[in-house]
Short mmCIF file of C-alpha atoms in Angstrom, two decimals:
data_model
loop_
_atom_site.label_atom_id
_atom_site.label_comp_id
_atom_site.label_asym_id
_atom_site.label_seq_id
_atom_site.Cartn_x
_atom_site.Cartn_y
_atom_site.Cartn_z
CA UNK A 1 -7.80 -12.62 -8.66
CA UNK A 2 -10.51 -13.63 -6.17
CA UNK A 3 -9.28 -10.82 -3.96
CA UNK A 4 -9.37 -8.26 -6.54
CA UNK A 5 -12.75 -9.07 -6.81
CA UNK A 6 -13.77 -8.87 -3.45
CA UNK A 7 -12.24 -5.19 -3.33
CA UNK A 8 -14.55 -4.13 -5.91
CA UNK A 9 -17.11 -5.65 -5.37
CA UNK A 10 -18.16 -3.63 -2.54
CA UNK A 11 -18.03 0.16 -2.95
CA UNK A 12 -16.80 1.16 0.67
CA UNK A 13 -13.57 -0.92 0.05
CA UNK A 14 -12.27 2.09 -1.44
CA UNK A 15 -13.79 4.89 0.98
CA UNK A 16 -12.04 3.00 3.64
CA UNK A 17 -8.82 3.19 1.64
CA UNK A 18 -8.98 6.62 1.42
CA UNK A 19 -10.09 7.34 4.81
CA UNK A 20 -6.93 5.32 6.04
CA UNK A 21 -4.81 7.51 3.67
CA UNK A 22 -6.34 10.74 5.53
CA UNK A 23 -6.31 9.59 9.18
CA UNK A 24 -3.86 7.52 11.08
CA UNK A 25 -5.80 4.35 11.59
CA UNK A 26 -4.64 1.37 14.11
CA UNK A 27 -7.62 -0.76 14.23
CA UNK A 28 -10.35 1.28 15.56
CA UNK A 29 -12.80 -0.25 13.44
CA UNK A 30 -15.95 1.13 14.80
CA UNK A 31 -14.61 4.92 14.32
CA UNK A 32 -13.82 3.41 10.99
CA UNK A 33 -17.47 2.14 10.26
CA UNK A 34 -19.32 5.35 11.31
CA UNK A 35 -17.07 7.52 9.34
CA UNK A 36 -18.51 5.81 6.31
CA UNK A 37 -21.20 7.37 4.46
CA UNK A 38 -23.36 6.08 4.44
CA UNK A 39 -22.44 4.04 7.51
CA UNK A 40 -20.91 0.43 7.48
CA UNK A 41 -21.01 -2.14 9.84
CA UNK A 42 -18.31 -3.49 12.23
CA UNK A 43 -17.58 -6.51 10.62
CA UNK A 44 -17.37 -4.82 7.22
CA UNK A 45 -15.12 -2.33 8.42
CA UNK A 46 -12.80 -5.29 10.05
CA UNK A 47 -13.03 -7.66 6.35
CA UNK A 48 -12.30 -4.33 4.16
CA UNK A 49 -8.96 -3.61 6.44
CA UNK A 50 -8.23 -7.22 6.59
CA UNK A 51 -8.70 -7.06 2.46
CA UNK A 52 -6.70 -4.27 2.04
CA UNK A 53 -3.85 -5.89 3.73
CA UNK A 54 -3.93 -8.93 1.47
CA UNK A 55 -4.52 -6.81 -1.79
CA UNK A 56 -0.73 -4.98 -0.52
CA UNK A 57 -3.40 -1.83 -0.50
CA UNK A 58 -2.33 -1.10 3.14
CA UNK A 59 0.37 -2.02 5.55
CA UNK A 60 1.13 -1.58 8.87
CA UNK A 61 3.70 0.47 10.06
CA UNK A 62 5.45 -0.05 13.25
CA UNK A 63 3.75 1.96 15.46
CA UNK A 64 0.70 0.52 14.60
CA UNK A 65 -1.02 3.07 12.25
CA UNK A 66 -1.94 1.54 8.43
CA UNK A 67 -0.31 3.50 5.69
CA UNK A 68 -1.52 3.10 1.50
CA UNK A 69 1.00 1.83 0.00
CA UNK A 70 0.19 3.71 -3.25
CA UNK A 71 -1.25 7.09 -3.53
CA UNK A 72 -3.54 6.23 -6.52
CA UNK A 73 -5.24 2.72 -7.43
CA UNK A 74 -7.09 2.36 -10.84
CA UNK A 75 -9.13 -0.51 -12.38
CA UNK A 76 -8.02 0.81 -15.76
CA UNK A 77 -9.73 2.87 -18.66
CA UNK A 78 -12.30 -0.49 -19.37
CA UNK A 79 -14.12 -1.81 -16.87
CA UNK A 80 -14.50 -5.19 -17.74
CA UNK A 81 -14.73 -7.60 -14.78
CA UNK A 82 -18.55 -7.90 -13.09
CA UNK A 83 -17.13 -6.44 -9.57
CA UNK A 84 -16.23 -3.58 -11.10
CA UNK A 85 -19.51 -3.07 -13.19
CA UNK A 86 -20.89 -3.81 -9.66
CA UNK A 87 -19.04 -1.48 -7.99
CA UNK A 88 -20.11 1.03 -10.31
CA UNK A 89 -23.73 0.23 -9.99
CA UNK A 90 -23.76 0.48 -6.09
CA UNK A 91 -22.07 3.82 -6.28
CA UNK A 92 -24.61 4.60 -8.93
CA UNK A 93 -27.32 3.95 -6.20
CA UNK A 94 -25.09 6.10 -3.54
CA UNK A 95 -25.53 8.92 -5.97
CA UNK A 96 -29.24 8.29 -5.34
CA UNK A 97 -28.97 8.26 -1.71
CA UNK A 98 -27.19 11.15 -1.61
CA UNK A 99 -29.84 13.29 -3.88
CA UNK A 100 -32.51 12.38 -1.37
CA UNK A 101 -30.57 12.69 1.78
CA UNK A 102 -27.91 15.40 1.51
CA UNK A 103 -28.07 19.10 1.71
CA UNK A 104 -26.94 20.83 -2.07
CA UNK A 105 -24.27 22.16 -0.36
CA UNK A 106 -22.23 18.59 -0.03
CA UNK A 107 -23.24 16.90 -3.26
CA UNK A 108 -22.84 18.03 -7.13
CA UNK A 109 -25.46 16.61 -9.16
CA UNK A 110 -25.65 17.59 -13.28
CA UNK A 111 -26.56 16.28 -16.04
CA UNK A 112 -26.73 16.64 -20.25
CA UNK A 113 -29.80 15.22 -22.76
CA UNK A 114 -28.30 15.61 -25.68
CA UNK A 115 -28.38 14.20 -29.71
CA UNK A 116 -25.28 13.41 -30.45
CA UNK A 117 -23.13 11.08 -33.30
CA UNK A 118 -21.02 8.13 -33.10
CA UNK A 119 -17.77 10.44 -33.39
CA UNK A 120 -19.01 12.89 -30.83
CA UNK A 121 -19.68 10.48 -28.41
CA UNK A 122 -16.16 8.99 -28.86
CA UNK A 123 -15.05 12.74 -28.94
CA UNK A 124 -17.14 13.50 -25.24
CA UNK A 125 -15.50 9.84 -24.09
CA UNK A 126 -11.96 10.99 -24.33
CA UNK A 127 -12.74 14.12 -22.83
CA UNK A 128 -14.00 12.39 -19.70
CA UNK A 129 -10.90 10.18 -19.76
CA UNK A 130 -8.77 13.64 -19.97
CA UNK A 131 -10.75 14.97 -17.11
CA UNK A 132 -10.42 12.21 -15.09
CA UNK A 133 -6.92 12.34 -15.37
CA UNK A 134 -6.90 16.02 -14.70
CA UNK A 135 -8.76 15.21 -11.31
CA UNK A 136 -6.81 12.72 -9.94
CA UNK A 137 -4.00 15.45 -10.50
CA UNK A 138 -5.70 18.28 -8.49
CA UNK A 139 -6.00 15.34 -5.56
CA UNK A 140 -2.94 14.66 -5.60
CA UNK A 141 -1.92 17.87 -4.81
CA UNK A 142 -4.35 18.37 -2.12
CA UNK A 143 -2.56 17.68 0.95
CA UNK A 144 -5.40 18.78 3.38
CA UNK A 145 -7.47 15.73 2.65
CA UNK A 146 -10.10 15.37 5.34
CA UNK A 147 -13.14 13.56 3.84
CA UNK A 148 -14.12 11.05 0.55
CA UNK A 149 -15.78 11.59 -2.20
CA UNK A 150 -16.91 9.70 -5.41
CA UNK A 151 -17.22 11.03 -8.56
CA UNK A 152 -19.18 8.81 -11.41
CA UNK A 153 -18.80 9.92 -15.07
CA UNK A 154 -21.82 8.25 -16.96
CA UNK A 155 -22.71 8.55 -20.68
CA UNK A 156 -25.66 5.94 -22.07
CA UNK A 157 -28.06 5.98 -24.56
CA UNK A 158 -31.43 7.13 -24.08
CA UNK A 159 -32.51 6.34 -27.53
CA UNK A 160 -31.69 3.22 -29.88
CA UNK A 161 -28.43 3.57 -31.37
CA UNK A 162 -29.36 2.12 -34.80
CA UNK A 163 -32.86 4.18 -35.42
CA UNK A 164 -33.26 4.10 -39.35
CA UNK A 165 -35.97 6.27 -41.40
#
């Protein structure tokens, strides 16, 4: 869906998601926008709630304070649709930003060169996939929530994948 797209195709969609699901929210959009890292505008903050609410991502309750409807959202084990390569690609460059702008103590950066087969790589693939699974279990049992995060799980060649001798 068009919509669907939309959400991912802009990575603070879901950092404003999950800031709603930490903090009772009722349309303060500018607190909203600031409390993005790195900051978003106004009018982004206002179209990412007013997304949200069409997606069924958030509702309001009757006192006026949004609520997630679900706990966990997932654009499945492929990414296939261009949004969602997008939104991986501008949270990609985040993970840039934050290497060059935050102190070690607030970001985890690491990363493996290694030479490695076909079956190890789909071997190291499932073992992110288990991970990730294993994360989203430790959040969900973390009920002092009080900031967002992104985690990115990347594995690409850095050599031709069909080099014969």
């Amino acid at each position: 869906r068009k919509e669907h797209y939309e959400f991912y195709s802009k990575w603070y969609n879901s950092a404003v998601r999950s800031l709603i699901d930490m903090y009772p929210f009722k349309d303060e959009y500018e607190w909203l926008a600031k409390n993005i890292y790195p900051p978003i505008t106004l009018k982004q903050a206002k179209k990412s709630v007013e997304l949200l609410k069409k997606l069924g991502l958030i509702k309001k309750q009757k006192n006026g304070v949004y609520k997630v409807t679900d706990k966990n959202i997932s654009a499945g084990k492929e990414v296939l649709s261009l949004a969602a390569l997008n939104f991986h690609k501008e949270t990609a460059g985040l993970a840039d930003n934050a290497i060059s702008n935050l102190p070690k103590d607030r970001r985890n950066l690491s990363g493996l060169t290694l030479g490695i087969s076909q079956r190890t790589y789909e071997d190291i693939c499932e073992e992110i996939e288990a991970f990730r699974a294993r994360i989203v279990e430790i959040v969900d049992s973390d009920d002092e929530s009080d900031r967002v995060y992104q985690i990115n799980f990347h594995i690409f060649p850095m050599s031709k994948t069909d080099i014969k001798r």
